[in-house]
Short mmCIF file of N, CA and C in Angstrom, two decimals:
data_model
loop_
_atom_site.label_atom_id
_atom_site.label_comp_id
_atom_site.label_asym_id
_atom_site.label_seq_id
_atom_site.Cartn_x
_atom_site.Cartn_y
_atom_site.Cartn_z
N MET A 140 -12.68 -14.64 17.05
CA MET A 140 -13.00 -13.85 15.87
C MET A 140 -11.71 -13.52 15.13
N THR A 141 -11.70 -13.70 13.86
CA THR A 141 -10.54 -13.40 13.04
C THR A 141 -10.83 -12.18 12.18
N ALA A 142 -9.89 -11.24 12.19
CA ALA A 142 -10.04 -10.06 11.36
C ALA A 142 -9.63 -10.41 9.94
N VAL A 143 -10.45 -10.03 8.99
CA VAL A 143 -10.15 -10.30 7.60
C VAL A 143 -10.30 -9.00 6.83
N ALA A 144 -9.25 -8.61 6.18
CA ALA A 144 -9.31 -7.44 5.32
C ALA A 144 -8.45 -7.76 4.11
N GLU A 145 -9.05 -7.78 2.97
CA GLU A 145 -8.32 -8.06 1.75
C GLU A 145 -7.85 -6.73 1.17
N PHE A 146 -6.62 -6.71 0.72
CA PHE A 146 -6.14 -5.53 0.05
C PHE A 146 -5.21 -5.94 -1.06
N ALA A 147 -5.33 -5.26 -2.14
CA ALA A 147 -4.45 -5.49 -3.27
C ALA A 147 -4.08 -4.13 -3.84
N ILE A 148 -2.81 -3.92 -4.03
CA ILE A 148 -2.34 -2.68 -4.62
C ILE A 148 -1.93 -2.99 -6.04
N PRO A 149 -2.64 -2.44 -7.02
CA PRO A 149 -2.29 -2.75 -8.41
C PRO A 149 -0.84 -2.36 -8.72
N ARG A 150 -0.15 -3.20 -9.46
CA ARG A 150 1.26 -2.95 -9.77
C ARG A 150 1.47 -1.65 -10.53
N ASP A 151 0.51 -1.26 -11.35
CA ASP A 151 0.68 -0.05 -12.15
C ASP A 151 0.07 1.18 -11.49
N ALA A 152 -0.33 1.07 -10.24
CA ALA A 152 -0.97 2.19 -9.55
C ALA A 152 0.05 3.29 -9.27
N GLU A 153 -0.34 4.51 -9.50
CA GLU A 153 0.50 5.67 -9.23
C GLU A 153 -0.07 6.44 -8.04
N LEU A 154 -0.48 5.71 -7.04
CA LEU A 154 -1.10 6.33 -5.87
C LEU A 154 -0.06 7.00 -4.99
N THR A 155 -0.43 8.13 -4.42
CA THR A 155 0.42 8.76 -3.42
C THR A 155 -0.30 8.81 -2.08
N SER A 156 -1.50 8.29 -2.05
CA SER A 156 -2.21 8.11 -0.78
C SER A 156 -3.09 6.88 -0.91
N ILE A 157 -3.27 6.23 0.21
CA ILE A 157 -4.03 5.00 0.23
C ILE A 157 -4.59 4.82 1.63
N SER A 158 -5.72 4.11 1.73
CA SER A 158 -6.29 3.87 3.06
C SER A 158 -6.81 2.45 3.15
N LEU A 159 -6.98 2.00 4.38
CA LEU A 159 -7.47 0.66 4.66
C LEU A 159 -8.36 0.73 5.89
N THR A 160 -9.57 0.18 5.77
CA THR A 160 -10.50 0.11 6.90
C THR A 160 -10.44 -1.31 7.45
N LEU A 161 -10.28 -1.41 8.76
CA LEU A 161 -10.13 -2.69 9.43
C LEU A 161 -11.08 -2.79 10.62
N PRO A 162 -11.51 -4.00 10.96
CA PRO A 162 -12.30 -4.16 12.19
C PRO A 162 -11.44 -3.84 13.40
N ALA A 163 -12.04 -3.32 14.43
CA ALA A 163 -11.31 -2.92 15.64
C ALA A 163 -11.05 -4.12 16.54
N VAL A 164 -10.22 -5.03 16.05
CA VAL A 164 -9.81 -6.22 16.80
C VAL A 164 -8.28 -6.32 16.69
N LEU A 165 -7.65 -6.88 17.71
CA LEU A 165 -6.18 -6.88 17.77
C LEU A 165 -5.49 -7.47 16.54
N PRO A 166 -5.99 -8.53 15.90
CA PRO A 166 -5.30 -9.02 14.70
C PRO A 166 -5.21 -7.98 13.57
N SER A 167 -6.04 -6.97 13.61
CA SER A 167 -6.00 -5.93 12.58
C SER A 167 -4.70 -5.13 12.62
N ALA A 168 -4.06 -5.04 13.78
CA ALA A 168 -2.77 -4.34 13.86
C ALA A 168 -1.74 -5.02 12.97
N ARG A 169 -1.74 -6.34 12.94
CA ARG A 169 -0.83 -7.09 12.07
C ARG A 169 -1.13 -6.78 10.60
N GLN A 170 -2.41 -6.74 10.26
CA GLN A 170 -2.79 -6.44 8.87
C GLN A 170 -2.39 -5.02 8.49
N ALA A 171 -2.52 -4.08 9.42
CA ALA A 171 -2.12 -2.70 9.16
C ALA A 171 -0.62 -2.62 8.91
N ARG A 172 0.17 -3.38 9.67
CA ARG A 172 1.63 -3.40 9.45
C ARG A 172 1.96 -3.95 8.07
N ALA A 173 1.33 -5.06 7.70
CA ALA A 173 1.60 -5.68 6.40
C ALA A 173 1.20 -4.76 5.25
N PHE A 174 0.05 -4.11 5.39
CA PHE A 174 -0.43 -3.18 4.38
C PHE A 174 0.55 -2.01 4.21
N THR A 175 1.06 -1.50 5.32
CA THR A 175 2.00 -0.38 5.29
C THR A 175 3.29 -0.79 4.58
N ALA A 176 3.86 -1.92 4.97
CA ALA A 176 5.10 -2.38 4.35
C ALA A 176 4.92 -2.61 2.86
N LYS A 177 3.82 -3.27 2.49
CA LYS A 177 3.57 -3.55 1.08
C LYS A 177 3.39 -2.26 0.28
N SER A 178 2.64 -1.32 0.83
CA SER A 178 2.40 -0.05 0.14
C SER A 178 3.69 0.72 -0.06
N LEU A 179 4.49 0.83 0.99
CA LEU A 179 5.73 1.61 0.91
C LEU A 179 6.75 0.95 -0.01
N ARG A 180 6.78 -0.37 -0.03
CA ARG A 180 7.68 -1.06 -0.97
C ARG A 180 7.23 -0.82 -2.41
N ARG A 181 5.93 -0.84 -2.65
CA ARG A 181 5.39 -0.55 -3.98
C ARG A 181 5.78 0.86 -4.42
N TRP A 182 5.80 1.78 -3.45
CA TRP A 182 6.17 3.16 -3.75
C TRP A 182 7.67 3.35 -3.85
N GLY A 183 8.46 2.29 -3.60
CA GLY A 183 9.91 2.36 -3.76
C GLY A 183 10.63 3.02 -2.60
N GLU A 184 10.03 3.02 -1.42
CA GLU A 184 10.66 3.67 -0.27
C GLU A 184 11.77 2.79 0.31
N ASN A 185 12.71 3.43 1.02
CA ASN A 185 13.84 2.69 1.58
C ASN A 185 13.43 1.92 2.84
N GLU A 186 14.22 0.91 3.17
CA GLU A 186 13.89 0.01 4.28
C GLU A 186 13.86 0.72 5.63
N GLU A 187 14.71 1.73 5.83
CA GLU A 187 14.69 2.45 7.11
C GLU A 187 13.35 3.16 7.31
N LEU A 188 12.85 3.77 6.26
CA LEU A 188 11.55 4.44 6.35
C LEU A 188 10.45 3.40 6.58
N ILE A 189 10.52 2.31 5.86
CA ILE A 189 9.50 1.26 6.01
C ILE A 189 9.48 0.72 7.43
N GLU A 190 10.65 0.42 7.99
CA GLU A 190 10.71 -0.11 9.35
C GLU A 190 10.12 0.87 10.37
N ALA A 191 10.48 2.15 10.26
CA ALA A 191 9.94 3.15 11.18
C ALA A 191 8.44 3.30 11.00
N ALA A 192 7.99 3.33 9.75
CA ALA A 192 6.55 3.48 9.48
C ALA A 192 5.76 2.29 10.02
N VAL A 193 6.27 1.09 9.83
CA VAL A 193 5.58 -0.11 10.31
C VAL A 193 5.46 -0.09 11.83
N LEU A 194 6.50 0.33 12.52
CA LEU A 194 6.44 0.40 13.98
C LEU A 194 5.44 1.46 14.43
N ILE A 195 5.43 2.61 13.77
CA ILE A 195 4.46 3.66 14.11
C ILE A 195 3.04 3.18 13.85
N VAL A 196 2.81 2.54 12.71
CA VAL A 196 1.48 2.01 12.38
C VAL A 196 1.05 1.00 13.43
N CYS A 197 1.97 0.14 13.85
CA CYS A 197 1.65 -0.86 14.87
C CYS A 197 1.17 -0.17 16.15
N GLU A 198 1.88 0.84 16.60
CA GLU A 198 1.51 1.54 17.84
C GLU A 198 0.19 2.29 17.68
N LEU A 199 0.02 3.01 16.56
CA LEU A 199 -1.22 3.77 16.35
C LEU A 199 -2.42 2.83 16.22
N ALA A 200 -2.27 1.77 15.47
CA ALA A 200 -3.39 0.83 15.28
C ALA A 200 -3.74 0.14 16.59
N THR A 201 -2.73 -0.30 17.32
CA THR A 201 -2.99 -0.97 18.60
C THR A 201 -3.68 -0.03 19.57
N ASN A 202 -3.20 1.22 19.65
CA ASN A 202 -3.86 2.21 20.52
C ASN A 202 -5.30 2.43 20.11
N ALA A 203 -5.52 2.54 18.80
CA ALA A 203 -6.88 2.78 18.31
C ALA A 203 -7.80 1.61 18.65
N ILE A 204 -7.28 0.40 18.52
CA ILE A 204 -8.08 -0.79 18.80
C ILE A 204 -8.35 -0.91 20.31
N ARG A 205 -7.30 -0.76 21.11
CA ARG A 205 -7.45 -0.95 22.56
C ARG A 205 -8.18 0.18 23.26
N HIS A 206 -7.90 1.41 22.85
CA HIS A 206 -8.41 2.56 23.60
C HIS A 206 -9.40 3.42 22.84
N GLY A 207 -9.33 3.42 21.53
CA GLY A 207 -10.08 4.39 20.77
C GLY A 207 -11.30 3.90 20.03
N ALA A 208 -11.35 2.65 19.72
CA ALA A 208 -12.45 2.15 18.90
C ALA A 208 -13.66 1.83 19.78
N ARG A 209 -14.04 2.80 20.55
CA ARG A 209 -15.20 2.69 21.42
C ARG A 209 -16.18 3.78 21.03
N LEU A 210 -17.38 3.61 21.40
CA LEU A 210 -18.35 4.67 21.20
C LEU A 210 -17.98 5.80 22.12
N SER A 211 -18.48 6.98 21.89
CA SER A 211 -18.12 8.13 22.71
C SER A 211 -18.41 7.87 24.18
N ALA A 212 -17.64 8.50 25.04
CA ALA A 212 -17.75 8.29 26.49
C ALA A 212 -19.16 8.61 26.99
N GLU A 213 -19.83 9.53 26.34
CA GLU A 213 -21.19 9.89 26.76
C GLU A 213 -22.16 8.72 26.63
N CYS A 214 -21.89 7.83 25.71
CA CYS A 214 -22.77 6.68 25.50
C CYS A 214 -22.61 5.66 26.61
N GLY A 215 -21.43 5.60 27.22
CA GLY A 215 -21.19 4.66 28.30
C GLY A 215 -21.18 3.21 27.87
N ARG A 216 -20.95 2.95 26.59
CA ARG A 216 -20.96 1.57 26.09
C ARG A 216 -19.60 1.23 25.50
N GLU A 217 -19.29 -0.04 25.54
CA GLU A 217 -18.07 -0.51 24.90
C GLU A 217 -18.28 -0.54 23.39
N ARG A 218 -17.20 -0.77 22.66
CA ARG A 218 -17.29 -0.80 21.19
C ARG A 218 -18.29 -1.85 20.72
N GLY A 219 -18.93 -1.53 19.64
CA GLY A 219 -19.88 -2.45 19.04
C GLY A 219 -19.17 -3.42 18.11
N PRO A 220 -19.88 -4.42 17.63
CA PRO A 220 -19.26 -5.41 16.75
C PRO A 220 -18.86 -4.83 15.40
N ASP A 221 -19.36 -3.66 15.07
CA ASP A 221 -19.03 -3.05 13.78
C ASP A 221 -18.01 -1.93 13.91
N SER A 222 -17.32 -1.80 15.05
CA SER A 222 -16.31 -0.77 15.22
C SER A 222 -15.14 -1.02 14.27
N VAL A 223 -14.64 0.07 13.71
CA VAL A 223 -13.54 -0.03 12.76
C VAL A 223 -12.49 1.03 13.08
N ILE A 224 -11.31 0.80 12.52
CA ILE A 224 -10.27 1.81 12.48
C ILE A 224 -9.93 2.03 11.02
N VAL A 225 -9.44 3.20 10.68
CA VAL A 225 -9.05 3.50 9.31
C VAL A 225 -7.61 3.98 9.31
N LEU A 226 -6.77 3.32 8.55
CA LEU A 226 -5.37 3.68 8.37
C LEU A 226 -5.24 4.42 7.05
N LYS A 227 -4.57 5.56 7.09
CA LYS A 227 -4.31 6.32 5.86
C LYS A 227 -2.81 6.59 5.76
N LEU A 228 -2.27 6.38 4.58
CA LEU A 228 -0.88 6.70 4.27
C LEU A 228 -0.88 7.72 3.15
N ALA A 229 -0.13 8.80 3.32
CA ALA A 229 -0.04 9.82 2.28
C ALA A 229 1.42 10.19 2.08
N LEU A 230 1.88 10.02 0.86
CA LEU A 230 3.26 10.27 0.51
C LEU A 230 3.37 11.63 -0.16
N GLU A 231 4.21 12.49 0.40
CA GLU A 231 4.53 13.79 -0.18
C GLU A 231 6.01 13.79 -0.52
N PRO A 232 6.47 14.76 -1.29
CA PRO A 232 7.88 14.74 -1.70
C PRO A 232 8.88 14.61 -0.54
N GLU A 233 8.63 15.27 0.58
CA GLU A 233 9.57 15.26 1.69
C GLU A 233 9.17 14.38 2.86
N VAL A 234 7.87 14.06 2.98
CA VAL A 234 7.39 13.35 4.17
C VAL A 234 6.36 12.28 3.83
N LEU A 235 6.21 11.36 4.78
CA LEU A 235 5.14 10.37 4.78
C LEU A 235 4.24 10.69 5.95
N HIS A 236 2.93 10.82 5.69
CA HIS A 236 1.95 11.02 6.75
C HIS A 236 1.28 9.67 7.02
N ILE A 237 1.22 9.31 8.29
CA ILE A 237 0.54 8.09 8.73
C ILE A 237 -0.58 8.55 9.64
N GLU A 238 -1.80 8.16 9.33
CA GLU A 238 -2.94 8.63 10.11
C GLU A 238 -3.86 7.46 10.42
N VAL A 239 -4.34 7.41 11.66
CA VAL A 239 -5.29 6.38 12.06
C VAL A 239 -6.50 7.07 12.66
N HIS A 240 -7.68 6.70 12.19
CA HIS A 240 -8.96 7.21 12.70
C HIS A 240 -9.61 6.11 13.53
N ASP A 241 -10.29 6.53 14.61
CA ASP A 241 -11.09 5.59 15.39
C ASP A 241 -12.33 6.30 15.90
N GLY A 242 -13.18 5.57 16.60
CA GLY A 242 -14.48 6.09 17.00
C GLY A 242 -14.53 6.86 18.31
N SER A 243 -13.43 6.98 19.02
CA SER A 243 -13.42 7.66 20.31
C SER A 243 -13.11 9.15 20.14
N THR A 244 -13.66 9.96 21.03
CA THR A 244 -13.34 11.39 21.02
C THR A 244 -12.23 11.72 22.00
N ILE A 245 -11.73 10.72 22.73
CA ILE A 245 -10.68 10.94 23.73
C ILE A 245 -9.33 10.95 23.02
N LEU A 246 -8.63 12.09 23.12
CA LEU A 246 -7.34 12.25 22.45
C LEU A 246 -6.23 11.56 23.24
N PRO A 247 -5.23 11.00 22.54
CA PRO A 247 -4.13 10.35 23.24
C PRO A 247 -3.21 11.36 23.91
N VAL A 248 -2.56 10.92 24.96
CA VAL A 248 -1.54 11.74 25.63
C VAL A 248 -0.31 10.87 25.81
N GLN A 249 0.83 11.50 25.66
CA GLN A 249 2.07 10.79 25.89
C GLN A 249 2.30 10.71 27.39
N ARG A 250 2.65 9.52 27.87
CA ARG A 250 2.94 9.37 29.29
C ARG A 250 4.17 8.51 29.44
N THR A 251 4.69 8.46 30.64
CA THR A 251 5.84 7.63 30.92
C THR A 251 5.37 6.43 31.71
N ALA A 252 5.59 5.25 31.15
CA ALA A 252 5.19 4.01 31.81
C ALA A 252 6.22 3.63 32.86
N GLY A 253 5.76 3.02 33.93
CA GLY A 253 6.67 2.51 34.95
C GLY A 253 7.44 1.31 34.44
N HIS A 254 8.53 0.98 35.11
CA HIS A 254 9.38 -0.14 34.68
C HIS A 254 8.64 -1.47 34.66
N ASP A 255 7.64 -1.62 35.53
CA ASP A 255 6.92 -2.89 35.62
C ASP A 255 5.61 -2.90 34.83
N GLU A 256 5.33 -1.85 34.07
CA GLU A 256 4.10 -1.78 33.28
C GLU A 256 4.31 -2.38 31.90
N ASP A 257 3.30 -3.12 31.41
CA ASP A 257 3.36 -3.72 30.08
C ASP A 257 2.94 -2.74 28.99
N CYS A 258 2.13 -1.75 29.34
CA CYS A 258 1.58 -0.80 28.38
C CYS A 258 2.01 0.62 28.73
N GLY A 259 1.72 1.54 27.82
CA GLY A 259 1.95 2.95 28.10
C GLY A 259 3.13 3.57 27.40
N ARG A 260 3.74 2.84 26.47
CA ARG A 260 4.93 3.37 25.79
C ARG A 260 4.68 3.72 24.32
N GLY A 261 3.48 3.47 23.83
CA GLY A 261 3.19 3.65 22.41
C GLY A 261 3.45 5.05 21.89
N MET A 262 2.89 6.05 22.55
CA MET A 262 3.07 7.42 22.07
C MET A 262 4.52 7.89 22.27
N LEU A 263 5.20 7.35 23.27
CA LEU A 263 6.62 7.66 23.48
C LEU A 263 7.45 7.12 22.31
N ILE A 264 7.12 5.92 21.85
CA ILE A 264 7.81 5.32 20.70
C ILE A 264 7.54 6.16 19.45
N ILE A 265 6.29 6.55 19.26
CA ILE A 265 5.94 7.37 18.09
C ILE A 265 6.69 8.70 18.15
N ASN A 266 6.73 9.31 19.32
CA ASN A 266 7.43 10.58 19.48
C ASN A 266 8.92 10.44 19.15
N ALA A 267 9.52 9.29 19.49
CA ALA A 267 10.94 9.08 19.22
C ALA A 267 11.21 8.84 17.73
N LEU A 268 10.30 8.19 17.03
CA LEU A 268 10.52 7.84 15.63
C LEU A 268 10.07 8.91 14.63
N ALA A 269 8.98 9.58 14.94
CA ALA A 269 8.37 10.50 13.98
C ALA A 269 9.00 11.88 14.07
N GLU A 270 8.96 12.57 12.95
CA GLU A 270 9.38 13.97 12.93
C GLU A 270 8.43 14.79 13.79
N SER A 271 7.14 14.43 13.73
CA SER A 271 6.12 15.07 14.56
C SER A 271 4.89 14.16 14.62
N TRP A 272 4.04 14.43 15.61
CA TRP A 272 2.75 13.76 15.66
C TRP A 272 1.74 14.73 16.23
N THR A 273 0.50 14.53 15.82
CA THR A 273 -0.58 15.40 16.28
C THR A 273 -1.87 14.58 16.28
N CYS A 274 -2.91 15.16 16.85
CA CYS A 274 -4.20 14.48 16.86
C CYS A 274 -5.31 15.52 16.88
N GLY A 275 -6.50 15.09 16.58
CA GLY A 275 -7.63 16.01 16.58
C GLY A 275 -8.95 15.30 16.47
N GLN A 276 -10.00 16.05 16.71
CA GLN A 276 -11.36 15.54 16.60
C GLN A 276 -11.76 15.49 15.13
N ASP A 277 -12.39 14.41 14.74
CA ASP A 277 -12.91 14.28 13.38
C ASP A 277 -14.31 14.90 13.38
N PRO A 278 -14.60 15.85 12.49
CA PRO A 278 -15.92 16.47 12.46
C PRO A 278 -17.06 15.47 12.24
N GLU A 279 -16.73 14.32 11.66
CA GLU A 279 -17.76 13.29 11.43
C GLU A 279 -17.86 12.30 12.58
N GLY A 280 -17.10 12.55 13.65
CA GLY A 280 -17.11 11.68 14.82
C GLY A 280 -15.79 10.97 15.02
N GLY A 281 -15.47 10.73 16.26
CA GLY A 281 -14.21 10.07 16.57
C GLY A 281 -13.04 11.04 16.51
N LYS A 282 -11.87 10.47 16.31
CA LYS A 282 -10.65 11.28 16.26
C LYS A 282 -9.67 10.69 15.26
N TRP A 283 -8.63 11.47 14.99
CA TRP A 283 -7.53 11.01 14.15
C TRP A 283 -6.22 11.30 14.89
N VAL A 284 -5.23 10.45 14.65
CA VAL A 284 -3.88 10.65 15.17
C VAL A 284 -2.95 10.51 13.98
N ARG A 285 -2.10 11.50 13.78
CA ARG A 285 -1.21 11.54 12.61
C ARG A 285 0.24 11.66 13.04
N ALA A 286 1.09 10.85 12.43
CA ALA A 286 2.54 10.94 12.61
C ALA A 286 3.16 11.24 11.25
N THR A 287 4.21 12.02 11.27
CA THR A 287 4.90 12.40 10.04
C THR A 287 6.34 11.92 10.10
N LEU A 288 6.77 11.24 9.05
CA LEU A 288 8.14 10.76 8.93
C LEU A 288 8.82 11.45 7.76
N SER A 289 10.06 11.88 7.95
CA SER A 289 10.83 12.46 6.87
C SER A 289 11.23 11.36 5.91
N ARG A 290 11.19 11.66 4.62
CA ARG A 290 11.62 10.70 3.61
C ARG A 290 13.10 10.83 3.30
N ALA A 291 13.79 11.80 3.91
CA ALA A 291 15.22 11.99 3.68
C ALA A 291 15.99 10.89 4.41
N THR A 292 16.85 10.18 3.70
CA THR A 292 17.59 9.06 4.27
C THR A 292 18.45 9.49 5.45
N ASP A 293 19.16 10.62 5.34
CA ASP A 293 20.04 11.01 6.44
C ASP A 293 19.25 11.39 7.70
N ALA A 294 18.01 11.84 7.56
CA ALA A 294 17.20 12.15 8.74
C ALA A 294 16.84 10.88 9.48
N LEU A 295 16.71 9.78 8.76
CA LEU A 295 16.36 8.51 9.40
C LEU A 295 17.55 7.89 10.11
N GLN A 296 18.75 8.22 9.71
CA GLN A 296 19.93 7.63 10.31
C GLN A 296 20.47 8.47 11.48
N GLY A 297 19.94 9.67 11.64
CA GLY A 297 20.47 10.56 12.67
C GLY A 297 19.73 10.49 13.89
#
């Protein structure tokens, strides 16, 4: 199965927030990264911010696809063919908010992966790159995870 999501950002758009809904399949993480880079470049952001944001989006999207895009635990079923994740980017004068929504009510926790483990470092990476991160239950179902990046250049280099 190939994930397909078309997105076009109009050249004259003065958007300060944008979102993208993607199927909950692993190729969607790549599309989320491309969408983030394209959006931030359109907004004129610097490469350091773009690189950090793309890495955070990759981790959040991958976590949402692998762990979160499932029906609630009470249902006892795996994700359906129509499971989606939603990526939201919101630009404010001092910060960029990156938010990913998925269908699970289970909130992420930061853990320390063992040296021989392939997974388990995503939230640690987000914690290292972002000014802050938080998560919560979505009143309409599922959850959201949000990371905030400072738009100040010197904060990104320190």
